[in-house]
Amino acid sequence: MLHAVIPAGGSGTRLWPLSRAGNPKFLHPLTGTAQTLLQATVSRLEHICPLSDIMVVTGVAHAAAVARQLPDLPERNIVVEPSPRDSCAAIGLAAALIARQDPQAIMGSFPGDHLVRDTSRLVEVLEQAAAGAKQGLLMTVGITPTHPETGYGYLECGEGLDWPVRRVDQFKEKPSHAVATQYLESGRYLWNAGMFVWRVDVFLAELQRQQPSLHDGLMRIVAAWDTDRDTVMGEIWPTLTKISIDYAVMEGAAAAGLVATVPGDFGWTDVGDFHAVAEALPADEFGNVLVGDDKSDVVLHDVTGSIIVPQSGRLVAALGVSEIIVVDTPDAVLVCRRDRAQDVKHLVDELKNRGDHRV
Amino acid sequence: MLHAVIPAGGSGTRLWPLSRAGNPKFLHPLTGTAQTLLQATVSRLEHICPLSDIMVVTGVAHAAAVARQLPDLPERNIVVEPSPRDSCAAIGLAAALIARQDPQAIMGSFPGDHLVRDTSRLVEVLEQAAAGAKQGLLMTVGITPTHPETGYGYLECGEGLDWPVRRVDQFKEKPSHAVATQYLESGRYLWNAGMFVWRVDVFLAELQRQQPSLHDGLMRIVAAWDTDRDTVMGEIWPTLTKISIDYAVMEGAAAAGLVATVPGDFGWTDVGDFHAVAEALPADEFGNVLVGDDKSDVVLHDVTGSIIVPQSGRLVAALGVSEIIVVDTPDAVLVCRRDRAQDVKHLVDELKNRGDHRV
């Protein structure tokens, strides 16, 4: 049905101290099973394409971990960026590599660190998206919002195309609570899940139109891919514009009427913070969620609504607390009120300012 | 003025995971300085007697730590029990050893794991107690209660003797809150601080009267002290009655009219739980108390009224929590509501039942 690309980057600041620059979110088992988020993403995608058509684009620091977490993924499908150049370069490189083999191939790009509960519903939505892509649209997957979430970007939808496809008029940044409430009430907004489906020729034409130098650089890299990849990557990659795919291509394409979306509801979460992690996992009778399978090392007395993340092999004991997050790692422990989970990024900012190496 | 004995035993269950059977409370710096509770106890007692007249009675597991924490204490003053036989055997042995040198010596026994803020006031009280002891009374030090504490035992006082000495009619176990409130209102009860001052001949006579076999065993050990100590200790010590000094001697002596007390108010705490630890230490502007001096490894955001005990070298981060205790040690971390500090012992009981080695 399509070629699947997983840009596996980012560190997941709000999941500190579990997630670090050196040990990012997609490498962690936050799925309620022993699978990491990356492994679970690949497992889902295997419902729509063979493993040979799944490509992971990741950084030098994580290439080895990705290779080991996905032992059956062909080596040529693990593309390593020499340095982080944001999502447009990563996704653009994947598109150009796929286009070498099949210029009109349909490609989907899927974050490697999100959770989806209902894979069969996801497959249906992607089939609908692929149909739109075949017609020359840059397709996104929009999540039907269930509450006025301020942690996600939104897609502003216009008139309907062939059901259930809808035109996307604008990409909207994370809103305030008041604005998010308006979005929800209007019925015209979907959450932007960061999933894209398009024909690679259509995407590359838009990339060339809006980001000609980035497009040119990627073409030169791909031309040398089988002959002199290391040298040419080493020269050109660091010069590529560092820009997200939304800013670089999608917003301009939406303004040109080229972007559409399929609304979906398949139990999606971006697992952005520990509260979101826990919402996606089963809780015990007291509303407590244990993340990871090392449960013998946790003892809870009169604890309710809390999230315990034991990841150090040490004993984690809690007594008389409610709505608390405890994350225990080998070199740092976090204790946080559950409704402040989003603010963990501020803690990490402070640690970065201090020059602390544990971020 | 007197010979000072410090029975240094007990594990401090309510201070888990800082305090363990293998690393008990008196060995920890809970004083607000780098001094451990044991070191601070010895420093205080040096105001009333020379180091050569201070004796520590401790267990085999802690003898080395005691010797290193008190490098100037003469080796002969570190008495090691082959096994725990509760406080009567420990204090009785010390009394018998002192009596060998000076049968009418005055001896004081002081827990090694309490805190005292006002040493000069303590010295005054001990001088008054020593005066009572000289007259043949078994003296205790009673703390004037400030609130209906349910965590301490009480002394029920009778008629006054020479001011400020008061007769002790009865020893009372830890009361319920209602009973503690009655005690406080009556004005006739003092907290039992577990400090005793007596003439060793008077004490040993009472021991002989109430616990003749225990007395006899101790006499046989002391007779062999300079010749065949190890063998005789090894034979007799394990056979000694395992009983506390209160039950074994003091309650019976009180019934016989032999016990008196000096009320004192010198900023005493038994440092029984983390709440008590924090009460005795200075708090920052947000009411937070850091125990230990490794403050560079703590980062607090919007945290109030909390107690942070970083003892692992790891980073401890807290966000948005109030009235919380966080204790971080190399193999266990505890998160506890501050008003549940007393209940940490229940957690430890559960861990013991599980056979967990980290207690």
XYZ file of C-alpha atoms in Angstrom:
718
model
C 0.000 0.000 0.000
C 2.741 2.474 0.875
C 6.346 2.921 1.918
C 6.562 3.811 5.618
C 9.132 6.231 6.994
C 9.758 6.735 10.700
C 11.730 9.875 11.560
C 13.105 8.768 14.930
C 14.510 11.862 16.564
C 13.712 14.214 19.422
C 14.405 13.594 23.068
C 11.030 13.865 24.843
C 11.966 16.571 27.337
C 8.739 16.215 29.311
C 9.546 12.571 29.978
C 12.751 13.401 31.850
C 14.494 11.710 33.671
C 13.389 8.615 31.767
C 13.898 10.183 28.369
C 17.200 11.983 27.746
C 19.004 13.493 24.806
C 21.120 10.341 24.869
C 18.231 7.960 25.494
C 15.152 9.412 23.825
C 11.521 8.585 24.184
C 11.149 6.252 21.176
C 13.696 3.817 22.639
C 11.636 3.283 25.848
C 8.979 0.694 26.629
C 6.080 3.054 27.345
C 3.567 0.819 25.626
C 2.363 -1.311 28.523
C 4.313 -4.251 27.091
C 8.015 -4.950 26.732
C 7.932 -3.221 23.318
C 9.487 0.184 22.973
C 7.535 2.945 21.266
C 9.692 2.467 18.151
C 9.137 -1.291 18.100
C 5.396 -0.807 18.559
C 5.351 1.710 15.695
C 7.060 -0.761 13.363
C 4.707 -3.556 14.474
C 1.722 -1.372 13.581
C 3.154 -0.407 10.217
C 3.737 -4.044 9.323
C -0.055 -4.232 8.953
C 0.196 -1.993 5.897
C 3.543 -2.825 4.323
C 6.331 -5.412 4.512
C 9.337 -4.719 6.731
C 11.417 -4.221 3.584
C 9.340 -1.093 2.852
C 9.801 0.444 6.324
C 12.610 2.979 6.744
C 13.850 4.542 9.987
C 15.738 7.861 9.832
C 17.653 8.475 13.025
C 20.697 10.237 14.454
C 24.230 8.960 14.957
C 23.673 8.651 18.715
C 20.788 6.222 18.293
C 21.658 4.229 15.165
C 23.026 1.287 17.122
C 20.057 1.160 19.495
C 17.622 1.325 16.568
C 19.497 -1.483 14.779
C 19.305 -3.693 17.864
C 15.711 -2.900 18.739
C 14.678 -3.786 15.165
C 16.888 -6.796 14.356
C 14.795 -7.823 11.338
C 14.788 -4.414 9.657
C 17.148 -4.502 6.619
C 20.289 -2.482 7.263
C 19.761 -0.329 4.183
C 16.455 0.798 5.717
C 18.207 2.382 8.710
C 19.241 5.817 7.462
C 21.555 7.717 9.774
C 21.673 11.511 9.746
C 25.159 12.910 10.412
C 23.597 15.681 12.515
C 20.069 16.801 13.453
C 18.583 19.045 10.696
C 14.944 18.866 11.873
C 12.138 16.931 10.231
C 12.097 18.379 6.698
C 15.609 17.154 5.881
C 14.943 13.714 7.402
C 11.592 13.185 5.676
C 12.831 14.766 2.437
C 15.809 12.411 2.306
C 13.519 9.417 2.787
C 11.197 10.655 0.032
C 14.099 11.124 -2.375
C 15.452 7.653 -1.605
C 12.042 6.063 -2.232
C 11.592 8.082 -5.448
C 14.846 6.642 -6.810
C 13.168 3.227 -6.921
C 9.603 4.292 -7.691
C 8.997 7.963 -8.577
C 5.242 7.730 -7.993
C 5.402 5.617 -4.858
C 3.101 6.502 -1.998
C 4.946 7.219 1.199
C 3.708 7.667 4.744
C 5.696 9.380 7.493
C 4.928 8.343 11.074
C 6.458 9.554 14.342
C 8.285 6.737 16.112
C 7.225 7.826 19.609
C 3.434 7.884 19.579
C 0.934 5.286 20.765
C -2.068 3.921 18.870
C -4.558 1.612 20.552
C -6.669 0.559 17.549
C -4.367 -0.572 14.765
C -7.144 -1.865 12.469
C -8.865 1.524 12.571
C -5.501 3.158 11.826
C -5.089 0.913 8.789
C -8.511 1.976 7.478
C -7.615 5.640 7.902
C -4.298 5.150 6.125
C -6.057 3.421 3.230
C -8.307 6.453 2.885
C -5.285 8.741 3.115
C -3.464 6.729 0.461
C -6.456 7.136 -1.849
C -6.244 10.918 -1.414
C -2.484 10.811 -1.964
C -2.945 8.928 -5.217
C -5.018 11.868 -6.477
C -2.091 14.236 -5.852
C -2.937 15.585 -2.386
C -0.481 15.897 0.499
C -2.488 14.004 3.080
C -2.326 14.331 6.838
C -4.027 12.275 9.492
C -6.147 14.414 11.808
C -7.258 13.121 15.180
C -10.831 13.922 16.179
C -10.330 15.961 19.376
C -11.962 14.729 22.569
C -11.086 17.684 24.802
C -9.567 21.182 24.476
C -5.968 19.949 24.543
C -3.303 22.666 24.676
C -0.389 20.312 24.099
C -1.075 19.557 20.419
C -1.098 21.518 17.170
C -4.367 21.635 15.207
C -5.467 21.331 11.580
C -8.132 23.841 10.495
C -10.338 22.013 8.017
C -12.248 23.519 5.095
C -14.821 22.021 2.712
C -15.185 18.312 2.262
C -13.619 16.500 -0.657
C -14.585 12.867 -1.342
C -15.821 11.572 2.000
C -14.172 11.291 4.517
C -11.345 13.469 3.146
C -11.387 17.157 4.131
C -9.313 20.040 2.853
C -6.807 21.499 5.351
C -6.848 25.305 5.220
C -4.261 26.016 7.903
C -1.870 24.452 10.397
C -2.354 25.947 13.883
C 0.223 26.041 16.685
C -0.530 24.726 20.192
C -3.404 26.973 21.374
C -4.347 28.487 24.714
C -7.102 26.714 26.628
C -9.686 29.320 25.526
C -8.712 28.972 21.869
C -8.629 25.165 22.136
C -12.176 25.287 23.520
C -13.323 27.363 20.520
C -11.619 24.885 18.197
C -13.406 21.977 19.840
C -16.818 23.684 19.709
C -16.488 24.731 16.068
C -16.050 21.135 14.895
C -13.653 22.366 12.181
C -10.385 21.452 13.884
C -8.496 18.199 14.221
C -5.363 17.384 16.207
C -2.234 17.312 14.057
C -0.748 13.880 14.697
C 2.333 14.545 12.587
C 1.480 11.724 10.168
C 1.718 12.397 6.447
C 0.836 10.368 3.362
C 1.725 11.524 -0.172
C 3.068 10.557 -3.557
C 6.789 11.161 -3.411
C 6.753 13.023 -6.740
C 4.072 15.418 -5.465
C 5.925 16.007 -2.219
C 9.305 16.531 -3.887
C 7.763 19.012 -6.336
C 6.390 21.036 -3.410
C 9.751 20.789 -1.649
C 11.472 22.074 -4.781
C 8.974 24.940 -5.081
C 9.165 26.048 -1.431
C 12.680 24.967 -0.345
C 14.745 24.811 -3.529
C 18.172 24.695 -1.865
C 17.108 21.958 0.556
C 15.644 19.999 -2.374
C 18.828 20.472 -4.362
C 21.035 19.301 -1.502
C 18.960 16.169 -0.974
C 19.109 15.344 -4.704
C 22.892 15.600 -4.665
C 23.083 13.304 -1.623
C 20.807 10.713 -3.187
C 22.756 10.824 -6.476
C 25.873 9.741 -4.554
C 23.988 7.303 -2.271
C 25.434 4.087 -3.704
C 28.878 5.410 -4.589
C 30.222 8.106 -2.289
C 27.509 8.457 0.347
C 29.662 9.235 3.392
C 31.674 12.015 1.767
C 28.752 13.701 0.060
C 26.503 13.386 3.167
C 29.339 14.773 5.275
C 29.698 17.804 2.992
C 26.111 18.636 2.154
C 24.021 17.506 5.148
C 25.361 20.132 7.575
C 24.449 22.888 5.088
C 20.780 21.857 4.758
C 18.181 24.250 6.167
C 17.129 23.224 9.679
C 13.353 23.473 9.501
C 10.327 21.392 10.391
C 8.227 19.768 7.708
C 5.177 21.796 8.801
C 6.905 25.150 8.339
C 8.952 24.134 5.308
C 6.307 22.533 3.131
C 2.914 21.792 4.678
C 1.807 25.322 5.558
C 2.655 26.637 2.114
C 1.070 23.619 0.471
C -2.099 24.153 2.524
C -2.238 27.772 1.355
C -1.970 26.436 -2.228
C -4.919 24.102 -1.599
C -2.811 20.949 -1.813
C -3.291 19.554 1.698
C -6.122 17.374 2.913
C -6.789 15.172 5.910
C -8.655 12.089 6.984
C -10.215 12.412 10.447
C -9.339 9.427 12.562
C -10.112 8.085 15.996
C -7.859 5.146 16.771
C -6.803 5.727 20.372
C -3.895 7.982 19.531
C -1.605 9.755 21.972
C 1.721 11.452 21.457
C 2.826 10.138 24.897
C 4.125 13.646 25.487
C 4.365 13.542 29.258
C 3.953 11.048 32.089
C 0.292 11.888 32.504
C -0.257 10.975 28.839
C 1.803 7.805 29.284
C -0.416 6.741 32.168
C -3.662 7.630 30.389
C -2.744 5.141 27.670
C -1.976 2.279 30.088
C -4.186 0.228 32.410
C -4.455 1.407 36.017
C -4.835 -0.792 39.086
C -7.864 -0.659 41.401
C -6.464 2.440 43.120
C -5.870 4.280 39.853
C -2.122 3.737 39.994
C -0.161 3.007 36.833
C 3.189 1.248 36.842
C 5.293 1.852 33.757
C 7.731 -0.928 33.003
C 7.525 -4.530 34.102
C 9.763 -4.473 37.170
C 6.778 -4.453 39.517
C 8.403 -6.509 42.228
C 10.491 -3.463 43.070
C 7.547 -1.235 43.943
C 5.688 -1.078 47.248
C 2.703 1.257 47.586
C 0.719 1.969 50.776
C -2.372 4.190 50.590
C -1.311 5.518 47.209
C -3.926 6.568 44.621
C -3.988 8.002 41.123
C -0.225 7.934 40.872
C 2.286 6.996 38.196
C 5.328 4.974 39.182
C 8.164 4.511 36.694
C 10.785 2.210 38.238
C 13.699 2.067 35.828
C 16.748 1.699 38.029
C 16.350 -1.740 39.597
C 16.081 -0.006 42.968
C 13.153 -0.289 45.326
C 10.534 2.447 44.939
C 8.321 2.870 48.018
C 5.466 5.333 48.361
C 3.193 6.038 51.307
C 0.046 8.138 51.593
C 0.461 10.108 48.373
C -2.093 10.837 45.636
C -1.820 12.049 42.046
C 1.958 11.924 42.121
C 4.505 10.897 39.513
C 7.670 9.110 40.660
C 10.303 8.336 38.046
C 13.351 6.483 39.257
C 16.410 6.155 37.011
C 20.000 5.201 37.795
C 21.236 8.783 38.161
C 18.144 10.875 38.888
C 14.763 10.609 40.578
C 11.776 12.856 39.843
C 8.805 13.454 42.132
C 6.113 15.544 40.450
C 2.460 16.370 40.958
C 0.540 14.635 38.181
C -1.157 17.800 36.960
C 2.257 19.419 36.533
C 3.558 16.724 34.168
C 3.839 19.203 31.288
C 6.114 21.448 33.342
C 8.854 18.853 33.611
C 10.367 20.584 30.582
C 10.987 23.673 32.753
C 12.946 21.555 35.217
C 15.004 20.208 32.330
C 15.615 23.753 31.073
C 16.945 24.686 34.504
C 19.225 21.661 34.544
C 20.516 22.555 31.069
C 21.236 26.090 32.261
C 23.206 24.639 35.157
C 25.226 22.559 32.717
C 23.960 19.382 34.351
C 24.942 16.315 32.313
C 21.853 14.384 33.380
C 19.517 15.865 30.775
C 30.545 14.711 87.406
C 29.514 11.320 85.996
C 30.449 8.416 83.751
C 28.462 8.558 80.513
C 27.197 5.449 78.740
C 25.703 5.474 75.253
C 23.781 2.311 74.333
C 24.044 2.572 70.551
C 21.618 0.067 69.134
C 18.295 0.019 67.348
C 17.745 0.589 63.676
C 15.318 3.504 63.449
C 12.640 1.775 61.399
C 10.684 4.963 60.776
C 13.735 6.507 59.121
C 13.864 3.877 56.390
C 15.343 3.801 53.751
C 18.024 6.033 55.240
C 18.265 4.038 58.437
C 18.603 0.259 58.109
C 19.344 -2.655 60.379
C 22.822 -2.582 58.862
C 23.149 1.205 58.916
C 21.176 2.486 61.879
C 20.038 5.951 62.764
C 22.853 6.903 65.170
C 25.441 6.558 62.393
C 23.721 9.188 60.184
C 24.260 12.945 59.974
C 20.760 14.088 60.921
C 22.024 16.982 62.985
C 22.089 19.781 60.408
C 25.896 19.550 60.395
C 28.323 16.916 59.161
C 28.163 15.271 62.616
C 26.280 12.029 62.991
C 23.790 11.667 65.830
C 26.335 9.544 67.719
C 29.114 12.082 67.243
C 26.810 14.898 68.359
C 25.837 12.890 71.453
C 29.485 12.413 72.420
C 30.213 16.112 71.775
C 27.401 17.078 74.161
C 28.538 14.654 76.842
C 32.073 16.052 76.709
C 30.575 19.088 78.474
C 30.040 16.947 81.579
C 32.865 14.413 81.547
C 36.160 13.693 79.787
C 36.191 11.399 76.754
C 37.925 8.771 78.894
C 34.711 8.514 80.964
C 32.405 8.031 77.955
C 31.523 4.461 76.982
C 29.630 3.276 73.906
C 27.908 -0.124 73.958
C 27.108 -1.305 70.455
C 26.590 -4.416 68.333
C 29.071 -6.406 66.264
C 27.666 -4.968 63.039
C 28.420 -1.402 64.075
C 31.595 -1.641 66.153
C 33.868 -0.655 63.285
C 31.694 2.292 62.256
C 31.527 3.503 65.873
C 35.317 3.209 66.227
C 35.852 5.274 63.066
C 33.223 7.892 63.816
C 34.773 8.430 67.274
C 38.515 8.202 66.565
C 39.502 9.784 69.896
C 37.391 7.504 72.090
C 39.672 5.023 73.897
C 39.275 1.515 72.500
C 38.477 0.047 75.923
C 35.445 2.388 76.007
C 33.887 0.749 72.956
C 32.067 -2.284 74.339
C 30.752 -4.702 71.740
C 27.757 -6.935 72.467
C 27.993 -10.364 70.787
C 24.256 -10.199 70.004
C 21.376 -7.838 70.757
C 19.943 -8.492 74.246
C 17.933 -5.240 74.536
C 18.801 -2.283 76.735
C 18.935 -3.840 80.220
C 21.854 -6.137 79.367
C 23.735 -3.323 77.587
C 23.246 -0.743 80.322
C 23.752 -3.334 83.080
C 27.088 -4.402 81.596
C 28.229 -0.793 81.448
C 27.182 -0.230 85.069
C 29.048 -3.332 86.220
C 32.192 -2.277 84.330
C 32.117 1.187 85.897
C 31.472 -0.300 89.355
C 34.670 -2.368 89.052
C 36.666 0.879 89.134
C 34.441 2.948 91.403
C 31.543 1.183 93.183
C 29.760 4.435 94.057
C 30.371 6.188 90.727
C 27.510 8.137 89.236
C 26.604 6.964 85.784
C 24.349 8.455 83.138
C 22.884 6.518 80.225
C 22.027 8.491 77.083
C 20.553 7.306 73.786
C 22.991 7.820 70.921
C 20.346 8.809 68.407
C 18.540 11.797 69.894
C 19.028 15.508 69.269
C 19.423 18.250 71.875
C 19.492 21.904 70.861
C 20.479 23.536 74.181
C 23.505 21.724 75.608
C 24.085 24.160 78.486
C 20.529 23.642 79.731
C 21.050 19.877 79.413
C 24.181 20.164 81.563
C 22.206 22.007 84.288
C 19.536 19.314 84.271
C 22.137 16.550 84.492
C 23.790 18.296 87.442
C 20.429 18.305 89.222
C 19.895 14.665 88.296
C 23.362 13.759 89.591
C 22.509 15.421 92.901
C 19.403 13.224 93.160
C 21.432 10.154 92.179
C 23.954 10.875 94.934
C 21.076 10.588 97.435
C 20.310 7.064 96.194
C 17.552 7.740 93.653
C 17.352 6.230 90.170
C 17.000 9.472 88.251
C 15.398 9.977 84.855
C 15.286 13.067 82.732
C 11.718 14.073 81.872
C 10.977 16.407 78.992
C 8.297 19.023 79.636
C 5.712 18.194 76.950
C 4.746 20.868 74.451
C 1.963 18.983 72.681
C -0.033 15.723 73.058
C 2.623 13.575 71.388
C 1.631 9.961 70.759
C 5.098 8.843 69.697
C 6.760 8.988 73.151
C 6.383 7.194 76.459
C 5.479 9.314 79.521
C 6.564 9.576 83.150
C 3.727 10.048 85.647
C 5.082 12.303 88.390
C 4.109 12.330 92.037
C 4.956 14.692 94.876
C 7.941 16.994 94.689
C 11.192 16.145 96.394
C 13.923 18.798 96.685
C 13.140 21.252 93.909
C 13.198 20.615 90.937
C 13.278 16.858 91.514
C 9.938 15.038 91.359
C 9.050 11.481 92.261
C 8.126 9.187 89.332
C 5.111 7.045 90.197
C 4.747 5.173 86.917
C 6.161 4.664 83.433
C 3.464 4.978 80.753
C 3.540 3.485 77.252
C 2.928 5.599 74.143
C -0.656 6.887 74.621
C -3.553 7.503 72.257
C -4.122 11.115 71.247
C -7.007 11.467 73.727
C -4.918 10.092 76.596
C -1.929 12.229 75.581
C -4.186 15.292 75.705
C -5.280 14.378 79.277
C -1.627 13.897 80.248
C -0.740 17.323 78.872
C -3.645 19.060 80.621
C -2.977 17.407 83.994
C 0.543 18.853 84.200
C 1.701 15.654 85.957
C 3.318 13.914 83.003
C 6.684 14.313 81.324
C 8.058 12.710 78.171
C 10.373 9.796 78.897
C 13.577 10.684 77.077
C 15.267 7.402 77.938
C 18.025 9.151 79.885
C 18.987 7.761 83.304
C 21.345 8.918 86.015
C 22.159 6.796 89.089
C 24.818 5.536 91.436
C 26.012 2.252 89.952
C 25.736 0.505 93.359
C 22.098 1.584 93.704
C 21.271 0.471 90.174
C 23.060 -2.880 90.476
C 21.256 -3.583 93.758
C 17.903 -2.987 92.062
C 18.994 -5.133 89.110
C 19.939 -7.915 91.531
C 16.598 -7.578 93.321
C 14.436 -7.580 90.170
C 16.540 -9.522 87.617
C 18.807 -11.776 89.683
C 19.885 -14.085 86.843
C 20.665 -11.173 84.525
C 22.652 -9.541 87.329
C 24.510 -12.761 88.023
C 25.398 -13.251 84.325
C 26.746 -9.728 84.060
C 28.846 -10.184 87.206
C 30.414 -13.329 85.769
C 31.205 -11.540 82.499
C 32.801 -8.610 84.281
C 34.854 -10.931 86.517
C 36.447 -12.396 83.371
C 36.695 -9.016 81.558
C 40.493 -8.676 81.688
C 41.350 -12.372 81.397
C 38.951 -14.440 79.330
C 36.422 -11.911 78.072
C 35.654 -13.378 74.645
C 34.975 -16.900 75.858
C 32.899 -15.880 78.857
C 30.961 -13.254 76.870
C 30.371 -15.837 74.148
C 28.968 -18.302 76.658
C 26.936 -16.104 78.956
C 25.751 -13.162 76.842
C 23.359 -15.187 74.647
C 21.667 -16.546 77.794
C 20.896 -13.121 79.283
C 17.254 -12.085 79.486
C 16.288 -9.907 76.524
C 14.379 -7.082 78.184
C 14.300 -3.316 78.154
C 15.640 -1.301 81.063
C 12.195 0.231 81.657
C 10.481 -3.134 82.066
C 13.369 -4.874 83.816
C 14.218 -2.324 86.476
C 12.679 1.122 86.240
C 9.000 0.215 86.569
C 9.622 -1.961 89.591
C 11.904 0.647 91.104
C 9.243 3.315 90.578
C 6.721 1.134 92.390
C 9.253 0.898 95.244
C 9.533 4.697 95.369
C 13.107 4.747 94.127
C 12.667 6.689 90.874
C 12.648 10.449 90.457
C 13.015 12.861 87.580
C 14.203 16.326 86.733
C 11.950 18.125 84.267
C 13.968 19.570 81.436
C 13.399 21.694 78.401
C 16.511 21.727 76.252
C 15.194 21.346 72.704
C 15.057 17.583 72.780
C 13.809 15.289 70.028
C 14.194 11.569 69.539
C 14.470 12.170 65.759
C 12.028 9.295 65.436
C 10.815 9.961 61.926
C 11.570 12.279 59.027
C 9.046 14.834 60.215
C 10.902 15.017 63.547
C 14.240 15.236 61.725
C 12.983 18.211 59.729
C 11.443 19.935 62.762
C 14.873 20.034 64.356
C 16.612 21.516 61.305
C 16.371 24.939 59.622
C 13.946 25.249 56.696
C 14.376 27.436 53.610
C 11.997 30.277 52.710
C 9.514 27.771 51.251
C 9.535 25.572 54.354
C 11.655 22.894 52.699
C 14.335 21.074 54.662
C 17.305 19.392 53.023
C 18.954 16.716 55.142
C 22.593 16.176 54.304
C 24.962 18.600 52.640
C 24.785 17.419 49.036
C 22.512 20.296 48.051
C 23.905 20.683 44.545
C 22.106 17.471 43.630
C 18.627 18.756 44.417
C 16.396 20.856 42.176
C 13.015 22.002 43.491
C 10.323 23.844 41.511
C 7.189 25.052 43.299
C 7.884 22.753 46.235
C 6.816 23.726 49.768
C 6.944 22.245 53.263
C 8.847 19.216 52.046
C 11.768 17.175 53.312
C 14.437 16.076 50.852
C 17.040 13.543 51.947
C 19.525 13.058 49.084
C 21.900 10.295 50.111
C 22.783 8.517 46.894
C 24.753 11.084 44.911
C 21.962 11.042 42.339
C 19.947 14.026 41.257
C 16.682 14.508 43.161
C 14.166 16.676 41.296
C 10.732 17.659 42.587
C 8.011 19.703 40.920
C 4.766 21.105 42.296
C 4.583 18.999 45.454
C 3.849 20.069 49.048
C 4.354 18.430 52.426
C 6.178 15.483 50.891
C 9.160 13.486 52.088
C 11.636 12.190 49.486
C 14.459 9.958 50.705
C 16.906 8.812 48.063
C 19.428 6.091 48.858
C 21.569 3.898 46.603
C 19.125 0.981 46.534
C 15.742 2.437 47.487
C 13.753 5.638 47.192
C 10.837 6.619 49.442
C 8.120 9.149 48.627
C 5.820 9.780 51.591
C 3.280 12.359 52.678
C 4.824 14.285 55.554
C 1.953 13.616 57.950
C 2.414 9.878 57.378
C 6.052 9.854 58.466
C 5.278 7.636 61.472
C 3.762 4.992 59.222
C 7.007 4.296 57.398
C 7.462 1.485 59.922
C 4.453 -0.294 58.360
C 6.133 -0.158 54.964
C 9.247 -1.650 56.497
C 7.176 -4.396 58.124
C 5.744 -5.263 54.720
C 9.211 -5.387 53.202
C 10.403 -7.639 56.025
C 7.458 -9.949 55.408
C 8.445 -10.116 51.754
C 11.968 -11.071 52.769
C 13.326 -7.941 51.104
C 17.000 -7.430 51.953
C 16.737 -3.647 51.748
C 15.422 -3.153 55.301
